CSV table of C-alpha atoms in Angstrom, one decimal:
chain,number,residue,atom,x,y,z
Y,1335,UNK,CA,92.3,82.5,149.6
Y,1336,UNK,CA,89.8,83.3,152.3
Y,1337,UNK,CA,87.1,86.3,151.6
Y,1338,UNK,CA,83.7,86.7,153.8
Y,1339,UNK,CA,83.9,83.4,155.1
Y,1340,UNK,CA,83.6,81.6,151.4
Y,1341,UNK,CA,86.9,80.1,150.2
Y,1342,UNK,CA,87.6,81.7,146.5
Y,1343,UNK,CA,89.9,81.5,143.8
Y,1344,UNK,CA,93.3,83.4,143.6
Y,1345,UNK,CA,94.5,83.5,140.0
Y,1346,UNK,CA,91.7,83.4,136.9
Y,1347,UNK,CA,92.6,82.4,133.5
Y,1348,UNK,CA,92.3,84.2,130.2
Y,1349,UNK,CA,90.9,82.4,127.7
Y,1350,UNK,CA,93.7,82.5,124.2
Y,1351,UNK,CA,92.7,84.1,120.8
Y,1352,UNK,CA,90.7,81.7,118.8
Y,1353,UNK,CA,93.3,80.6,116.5
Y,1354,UNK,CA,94.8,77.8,115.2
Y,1355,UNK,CA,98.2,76.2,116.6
Y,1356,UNK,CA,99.8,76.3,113.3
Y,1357,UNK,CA,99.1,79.7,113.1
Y,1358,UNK,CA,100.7,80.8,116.1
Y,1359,UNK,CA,103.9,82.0,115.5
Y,1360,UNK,CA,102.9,84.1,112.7
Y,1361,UNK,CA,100.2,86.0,114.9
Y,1362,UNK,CA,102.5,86.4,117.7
Y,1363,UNK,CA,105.2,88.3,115.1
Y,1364,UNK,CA,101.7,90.2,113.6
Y,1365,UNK,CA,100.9,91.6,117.2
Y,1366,UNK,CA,104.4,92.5,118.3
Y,1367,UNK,CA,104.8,94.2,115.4
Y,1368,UNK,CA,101.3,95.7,116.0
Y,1369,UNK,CA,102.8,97.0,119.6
Y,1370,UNK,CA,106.2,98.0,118.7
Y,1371,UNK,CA,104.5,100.3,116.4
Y,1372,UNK,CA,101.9,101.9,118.8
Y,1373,UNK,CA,104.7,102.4,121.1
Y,1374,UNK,CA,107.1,104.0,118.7
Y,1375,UNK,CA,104.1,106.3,117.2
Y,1376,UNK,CA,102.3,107.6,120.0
Y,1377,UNK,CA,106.2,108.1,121.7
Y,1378,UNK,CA,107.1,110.4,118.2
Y,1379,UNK,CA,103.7,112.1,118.4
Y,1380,UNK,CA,104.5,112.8,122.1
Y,1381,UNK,CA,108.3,113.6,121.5
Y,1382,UNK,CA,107.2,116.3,118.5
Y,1383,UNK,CA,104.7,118.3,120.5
Y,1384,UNK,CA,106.9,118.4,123.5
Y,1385,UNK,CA,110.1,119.6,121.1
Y,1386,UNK,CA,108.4,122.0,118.8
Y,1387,UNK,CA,107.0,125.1,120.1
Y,1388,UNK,CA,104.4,125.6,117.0
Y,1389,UNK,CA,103.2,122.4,118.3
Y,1390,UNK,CA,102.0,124.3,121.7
Y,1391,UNK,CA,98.6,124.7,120.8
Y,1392,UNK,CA,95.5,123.1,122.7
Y,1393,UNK,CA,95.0,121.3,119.9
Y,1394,UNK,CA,98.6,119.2,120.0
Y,1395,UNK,CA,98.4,119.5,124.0
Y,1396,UNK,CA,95.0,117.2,123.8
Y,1397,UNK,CA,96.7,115.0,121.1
Y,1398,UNK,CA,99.5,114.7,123.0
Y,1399,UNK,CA,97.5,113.1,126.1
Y,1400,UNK,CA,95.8,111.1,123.6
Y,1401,UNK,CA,98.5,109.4,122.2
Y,1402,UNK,CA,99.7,109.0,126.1
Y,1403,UNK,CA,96.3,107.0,126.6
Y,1404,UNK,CA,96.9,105.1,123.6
Y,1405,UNK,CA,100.5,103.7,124.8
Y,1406,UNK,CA,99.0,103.2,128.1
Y,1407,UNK,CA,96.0,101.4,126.8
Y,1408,UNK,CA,97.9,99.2,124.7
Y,1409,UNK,CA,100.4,98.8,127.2
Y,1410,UNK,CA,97.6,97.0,129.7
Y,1411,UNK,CA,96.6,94.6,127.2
Y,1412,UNK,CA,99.7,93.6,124.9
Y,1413,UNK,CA,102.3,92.4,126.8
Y,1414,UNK,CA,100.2,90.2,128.7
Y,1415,UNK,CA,98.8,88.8,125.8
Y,1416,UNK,CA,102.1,88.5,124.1
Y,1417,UNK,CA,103.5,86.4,127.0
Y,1418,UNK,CA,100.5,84.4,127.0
Y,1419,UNK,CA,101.1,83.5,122.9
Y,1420,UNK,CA,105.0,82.4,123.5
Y,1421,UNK,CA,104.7,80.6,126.5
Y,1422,UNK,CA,100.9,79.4,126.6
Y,1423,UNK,CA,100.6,80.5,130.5
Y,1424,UNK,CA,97.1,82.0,130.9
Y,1425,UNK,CA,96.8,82.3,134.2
Y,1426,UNK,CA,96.7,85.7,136.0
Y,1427,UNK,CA,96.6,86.6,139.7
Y,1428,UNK,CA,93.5,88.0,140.9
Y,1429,UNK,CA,95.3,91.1,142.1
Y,1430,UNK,CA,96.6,91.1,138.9
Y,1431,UNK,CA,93.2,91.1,136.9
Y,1432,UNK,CA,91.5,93.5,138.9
Y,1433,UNK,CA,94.5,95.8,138.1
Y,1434,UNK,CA,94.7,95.2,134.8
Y,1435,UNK,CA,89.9,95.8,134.5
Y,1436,UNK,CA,91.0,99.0,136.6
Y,1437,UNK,CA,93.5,100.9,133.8
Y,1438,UNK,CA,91.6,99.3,131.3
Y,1439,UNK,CA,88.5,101.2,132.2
Y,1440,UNK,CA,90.6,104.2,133.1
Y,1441,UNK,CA,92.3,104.6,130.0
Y,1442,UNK,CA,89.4,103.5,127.7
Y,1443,UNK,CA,87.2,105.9,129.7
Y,1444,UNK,CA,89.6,108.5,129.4
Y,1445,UNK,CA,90.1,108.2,125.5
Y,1446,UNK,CA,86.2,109.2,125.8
Y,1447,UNK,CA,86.8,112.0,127.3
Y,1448,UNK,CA,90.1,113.0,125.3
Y,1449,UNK,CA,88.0,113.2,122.0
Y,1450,UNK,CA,85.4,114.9,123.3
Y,1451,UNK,CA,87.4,117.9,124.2
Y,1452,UNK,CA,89.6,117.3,121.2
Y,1453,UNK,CA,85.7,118.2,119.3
Y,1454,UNK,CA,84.8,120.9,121.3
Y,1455,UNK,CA,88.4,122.7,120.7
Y,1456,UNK,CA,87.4,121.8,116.8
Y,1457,UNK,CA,83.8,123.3,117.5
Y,1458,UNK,CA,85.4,126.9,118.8
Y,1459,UNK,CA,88.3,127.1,116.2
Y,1460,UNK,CA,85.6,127.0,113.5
Y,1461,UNK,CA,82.6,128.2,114.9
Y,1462,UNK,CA,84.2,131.0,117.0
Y,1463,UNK,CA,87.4,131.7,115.4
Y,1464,UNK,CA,87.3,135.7,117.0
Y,1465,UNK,CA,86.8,134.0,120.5
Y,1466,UNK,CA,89.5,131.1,120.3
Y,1467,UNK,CA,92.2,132.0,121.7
Y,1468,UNK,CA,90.2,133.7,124.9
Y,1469,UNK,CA,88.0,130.3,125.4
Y,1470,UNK,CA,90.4,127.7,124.6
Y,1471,UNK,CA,93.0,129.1,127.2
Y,1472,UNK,CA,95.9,127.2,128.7
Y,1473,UNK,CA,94.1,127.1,132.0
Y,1474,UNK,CA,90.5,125.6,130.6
Y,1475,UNK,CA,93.0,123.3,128.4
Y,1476,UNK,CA,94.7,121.8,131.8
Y,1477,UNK,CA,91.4,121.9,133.6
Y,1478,UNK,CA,90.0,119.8,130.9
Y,1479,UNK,CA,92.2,117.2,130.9
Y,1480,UNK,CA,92.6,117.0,134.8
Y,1481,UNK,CA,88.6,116.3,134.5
Y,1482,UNK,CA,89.1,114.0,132.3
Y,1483,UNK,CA,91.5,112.1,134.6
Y,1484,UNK,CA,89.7,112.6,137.6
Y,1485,UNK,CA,86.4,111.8,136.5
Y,1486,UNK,CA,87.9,108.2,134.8
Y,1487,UNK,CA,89.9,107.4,138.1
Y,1488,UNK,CA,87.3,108.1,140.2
Y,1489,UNK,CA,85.0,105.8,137.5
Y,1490,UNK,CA,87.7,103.1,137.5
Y,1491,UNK,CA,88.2,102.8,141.1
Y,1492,UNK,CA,84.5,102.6,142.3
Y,1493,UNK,CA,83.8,99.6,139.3
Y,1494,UNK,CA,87.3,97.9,141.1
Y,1495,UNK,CA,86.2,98.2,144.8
Y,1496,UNK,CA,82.8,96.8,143.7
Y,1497,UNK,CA,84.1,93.8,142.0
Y,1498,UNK,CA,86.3,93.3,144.7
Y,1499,UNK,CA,83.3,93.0,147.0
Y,1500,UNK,CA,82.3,89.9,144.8
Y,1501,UNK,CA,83.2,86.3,145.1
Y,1502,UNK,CA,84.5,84.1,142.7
Y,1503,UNK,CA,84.0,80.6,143.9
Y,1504,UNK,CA,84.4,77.4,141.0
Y,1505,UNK,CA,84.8,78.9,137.5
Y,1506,UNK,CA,87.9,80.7,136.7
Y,1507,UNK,CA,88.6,81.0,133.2
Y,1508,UNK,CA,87.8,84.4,131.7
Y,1509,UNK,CA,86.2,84.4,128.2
Y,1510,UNK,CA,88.3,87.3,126.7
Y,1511,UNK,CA,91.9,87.4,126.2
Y,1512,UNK,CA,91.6,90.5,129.6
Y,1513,UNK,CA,90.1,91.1,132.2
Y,1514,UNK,CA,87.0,92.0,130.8
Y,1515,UNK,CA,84.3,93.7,133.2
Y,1516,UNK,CA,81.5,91.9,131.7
Y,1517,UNK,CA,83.4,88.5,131.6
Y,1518,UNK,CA,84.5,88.8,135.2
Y,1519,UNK,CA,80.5,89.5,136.5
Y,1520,UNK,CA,79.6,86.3,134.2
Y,1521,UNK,CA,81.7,84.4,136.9
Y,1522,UNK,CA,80.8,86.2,140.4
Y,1523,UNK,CA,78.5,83.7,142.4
Y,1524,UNK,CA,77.9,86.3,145.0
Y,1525,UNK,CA,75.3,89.3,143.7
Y,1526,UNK,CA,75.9,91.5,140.7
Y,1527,UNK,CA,72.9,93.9,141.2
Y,1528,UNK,CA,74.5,97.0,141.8
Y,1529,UNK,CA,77.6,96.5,139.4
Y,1530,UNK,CA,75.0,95.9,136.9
Y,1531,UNK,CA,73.0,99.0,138.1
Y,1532,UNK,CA,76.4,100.8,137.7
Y,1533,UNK,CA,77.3,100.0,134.3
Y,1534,UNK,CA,73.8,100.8,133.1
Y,1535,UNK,CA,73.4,104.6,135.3
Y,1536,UNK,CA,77.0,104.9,135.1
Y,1537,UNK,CA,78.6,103.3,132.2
Y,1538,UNK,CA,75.7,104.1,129.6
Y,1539,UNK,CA,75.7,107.3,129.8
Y,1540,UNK,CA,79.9,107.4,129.7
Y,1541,UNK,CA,79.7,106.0,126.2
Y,1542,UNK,CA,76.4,107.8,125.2
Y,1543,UNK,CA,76.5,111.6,126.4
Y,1544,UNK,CA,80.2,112.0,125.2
Y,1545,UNK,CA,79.5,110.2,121.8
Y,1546,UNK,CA,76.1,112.8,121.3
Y,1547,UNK,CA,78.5,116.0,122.6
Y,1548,UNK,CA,80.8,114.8,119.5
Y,1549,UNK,CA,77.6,114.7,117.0
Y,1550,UNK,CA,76.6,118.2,118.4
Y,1551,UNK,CA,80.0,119.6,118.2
Y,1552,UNK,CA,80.3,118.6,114.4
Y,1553,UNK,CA,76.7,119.0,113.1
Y,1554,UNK,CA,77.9,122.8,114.4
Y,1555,UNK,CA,80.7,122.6,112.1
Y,1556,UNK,CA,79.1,121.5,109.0
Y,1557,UNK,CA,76.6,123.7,109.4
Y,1558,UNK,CA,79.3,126.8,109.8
Y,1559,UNK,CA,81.2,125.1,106.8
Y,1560,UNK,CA,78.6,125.3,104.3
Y,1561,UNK,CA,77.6,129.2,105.3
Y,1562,UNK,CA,81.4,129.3,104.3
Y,1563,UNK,CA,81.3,130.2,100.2
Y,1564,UNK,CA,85.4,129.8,99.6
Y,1565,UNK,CA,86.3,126.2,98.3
Y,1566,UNK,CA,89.8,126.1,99.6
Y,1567,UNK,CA,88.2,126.8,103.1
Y,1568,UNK,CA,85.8,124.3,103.1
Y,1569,UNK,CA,88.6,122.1,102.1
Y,1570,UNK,CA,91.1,123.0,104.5
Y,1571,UNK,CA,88.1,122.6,107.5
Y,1572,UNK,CA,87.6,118.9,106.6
Y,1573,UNK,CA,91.2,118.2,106.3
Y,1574,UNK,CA,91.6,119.5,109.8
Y,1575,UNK,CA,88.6,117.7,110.9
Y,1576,UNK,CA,88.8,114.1,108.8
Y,1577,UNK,CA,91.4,113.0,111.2
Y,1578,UNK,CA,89.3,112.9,114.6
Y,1579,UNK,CA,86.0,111.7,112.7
Y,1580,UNK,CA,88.5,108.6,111.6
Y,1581,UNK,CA,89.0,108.0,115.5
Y,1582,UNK,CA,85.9,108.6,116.5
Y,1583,UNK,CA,84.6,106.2,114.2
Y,1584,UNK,CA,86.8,103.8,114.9
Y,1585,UNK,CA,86.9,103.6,118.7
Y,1586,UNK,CA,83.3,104.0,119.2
Y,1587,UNK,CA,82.1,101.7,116.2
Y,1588,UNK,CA,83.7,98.8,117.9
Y,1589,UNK,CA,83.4,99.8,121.3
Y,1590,UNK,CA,79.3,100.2,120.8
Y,1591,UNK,CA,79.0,97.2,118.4
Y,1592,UNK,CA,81.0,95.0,121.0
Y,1593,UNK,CA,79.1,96.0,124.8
Y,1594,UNK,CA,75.9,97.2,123.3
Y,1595,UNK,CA,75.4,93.6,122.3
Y,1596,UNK,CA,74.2,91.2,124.3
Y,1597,UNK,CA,76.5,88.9,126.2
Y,1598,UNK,CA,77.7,85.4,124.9
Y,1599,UNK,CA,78.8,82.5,127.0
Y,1600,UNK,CA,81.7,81.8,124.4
Y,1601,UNK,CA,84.7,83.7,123.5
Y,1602,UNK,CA,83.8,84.2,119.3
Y,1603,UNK,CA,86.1,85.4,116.8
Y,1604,UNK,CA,84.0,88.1,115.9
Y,1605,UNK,CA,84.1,89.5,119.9
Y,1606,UNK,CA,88.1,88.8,119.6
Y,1607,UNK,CA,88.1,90.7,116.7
Y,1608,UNK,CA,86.0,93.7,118.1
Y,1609,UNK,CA,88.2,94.2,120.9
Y,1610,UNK,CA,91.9,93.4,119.2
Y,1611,UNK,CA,90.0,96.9,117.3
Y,1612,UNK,CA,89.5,99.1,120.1
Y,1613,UNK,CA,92.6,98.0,122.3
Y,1614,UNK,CA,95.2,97.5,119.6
Y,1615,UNK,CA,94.5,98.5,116.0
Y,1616,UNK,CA,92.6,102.0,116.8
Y,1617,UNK,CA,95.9,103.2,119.4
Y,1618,UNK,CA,98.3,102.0,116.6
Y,1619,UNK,CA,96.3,103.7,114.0
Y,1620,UNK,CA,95.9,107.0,115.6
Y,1621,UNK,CA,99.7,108.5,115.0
Y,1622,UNK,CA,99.4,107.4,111.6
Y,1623,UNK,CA,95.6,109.2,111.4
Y,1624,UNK,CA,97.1,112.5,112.8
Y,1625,UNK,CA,100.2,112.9,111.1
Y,1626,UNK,CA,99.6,111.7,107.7
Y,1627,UNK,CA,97.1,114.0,106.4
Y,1628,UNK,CA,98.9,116.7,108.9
Y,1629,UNK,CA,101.1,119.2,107.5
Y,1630,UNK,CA,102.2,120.9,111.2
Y,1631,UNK,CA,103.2,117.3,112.4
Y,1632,UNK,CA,105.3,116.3,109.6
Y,1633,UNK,CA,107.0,119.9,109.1
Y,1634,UNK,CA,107.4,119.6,112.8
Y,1635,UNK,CA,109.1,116.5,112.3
Y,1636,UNK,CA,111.4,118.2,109.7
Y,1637,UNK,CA,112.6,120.5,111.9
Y,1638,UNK,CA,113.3,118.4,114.6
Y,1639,UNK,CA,115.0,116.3,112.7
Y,1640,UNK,CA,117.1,118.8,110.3
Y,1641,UNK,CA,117.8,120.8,114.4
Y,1642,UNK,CA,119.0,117.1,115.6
Y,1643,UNK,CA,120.9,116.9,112.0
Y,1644,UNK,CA,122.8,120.8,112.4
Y,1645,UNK,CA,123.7,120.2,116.2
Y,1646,UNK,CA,125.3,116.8,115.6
């Protein structure tokens, strides 16, 4: 492959989890499993919402893209990696890669984004109950998401075009099990100024200013909730809100504690474990966050079912 005169690679390779041979087989069963199950989740979260009209509220219309980003975001990474585990070809075209870094950052980016609304609809149901329906309309809810996507597409593509500017002339093996951003600038020979320049202006503050909106937003609602004097209230508050400070916590623990670190030239089992966390366990986890400790999802589920039950 010819670009800018310099003759480059056309395929990179992904480097496998760091386990042992013997052990194969029985990780290979552990992450199917793992992705059968985000799949199947996220789909009955999304199923539910759509089906049951009680379900129509802004909060179950932002869960309801959230658990669409968490199929999509495991979808980018899984299958690949699954193929890789059964058939021990690593090797991806470099079209391919760049496609795969490009949903990656959109649908990370736009799992940001997701909870951030998802706190600020939790800040006015509590905070301004008198307002909520007025601020939290159907319009501002769409609007909100449509930013969302826009603002991660828009993200995605310029990070893409950039590293498609670069050139990739003798190593070719990727130390992650994706297409990692960071691991693909570790093998540019060409300049990586402004892509570094762009995660640190643009990137930072993706991760940063939405994480402090989400410690605003909830500092609000303790606050409120201790002014509140009934028990039952107070409980029925953190119940609500336990389930999107168990994502939160999840997605950003891992994703801060694995790019705010500095980078390694080795693939360790503590970084493989990091990002199995953010791109696999936390979208498998999520369905299971928001319905078990939810009584409207699983009386929702009830219905549907007992509706599909009477019509058969």
């Amino acid at each position: 492959m010819i670009k800018n005169n310099q003759t480059v690679i056309s395929q990179f390779l992904l480097l496998s989890l760091p386990i042992a041979p013997e052990h194969q087989h029985l990780f290979y069963a552990l992450f199917l499993a793992m992705y059968l199950t985000t799949v199947l989740g996220n789909l009955i979260i999304i199923i539910l919402i759509i089906l049951d009209s009680n379900l129509h509220t802004p909060m179950y219309y932002f869960l309801s893209n959230l658990s669409f980003s968490d199929l999509c975001f495991s979808t980018v990474t899984m299958p690949k990696l699954l193929q890789s585990m059964q058939n021990q070809d690593t090797s991806i075209s470099y079209a391919g890669c760049l496609t795969q870094m490009y949903f990656l950052n959109l649908f990370a980016g736009l799992e940001i984004f997701l909870i951030v609304v998802m706190a600020y609809d939790r800040y006015v149901a509590i905070c301004l109950p008198l307002h909520y329906s007025s601020i939290m309309s159907p319009k501002l809810c769409v609007c909100l998401v449509l930013l969302s996507w826009v603002i991660t597409m828009l993200y995605s593509l310029l990070h893409t075009l950039l590293l498609d500017t670069l050139s990739f002339c003798e190593d070719n093996v990727i130390r992650h099990f994706f297409c990692d951003i960071s691991a693909l600038l570790m093998l540019a020979c060409s300049d990586i100024y402004i892509n570094e320049q762009l995660i640190l202006f643009l990137g930072g503050p993706l991760i940063v200013i939405p994480f402090l909106l989400i410690v605003v937003s909830y500092v609000q609602i303790v606050s409120s909730i201790l002014k509140v004097s009934s028990t039952r209230a107070i409980h029925k508050v953190f119940s609500t809100c336990g389930s999107h400070l168990s994502v939160v916590s999840l997605f950003y623990g891992t994703v801060i504690g694995l790019y705010l670190c500095p980078p390694a030239n080795t693939f360790t089992v503590k970084e493989a474990s990091m990002a199995m966390m953010y791109t696999v366990v936390t979208p498998m986890l999520n369905p299971f966050i928001y319905s078990l400790r939810n009584r409207d999802i699983n009386e929702a589920l009830v219905r549907v079912l007992l509706k599909k039950k009477i019509s058969l």
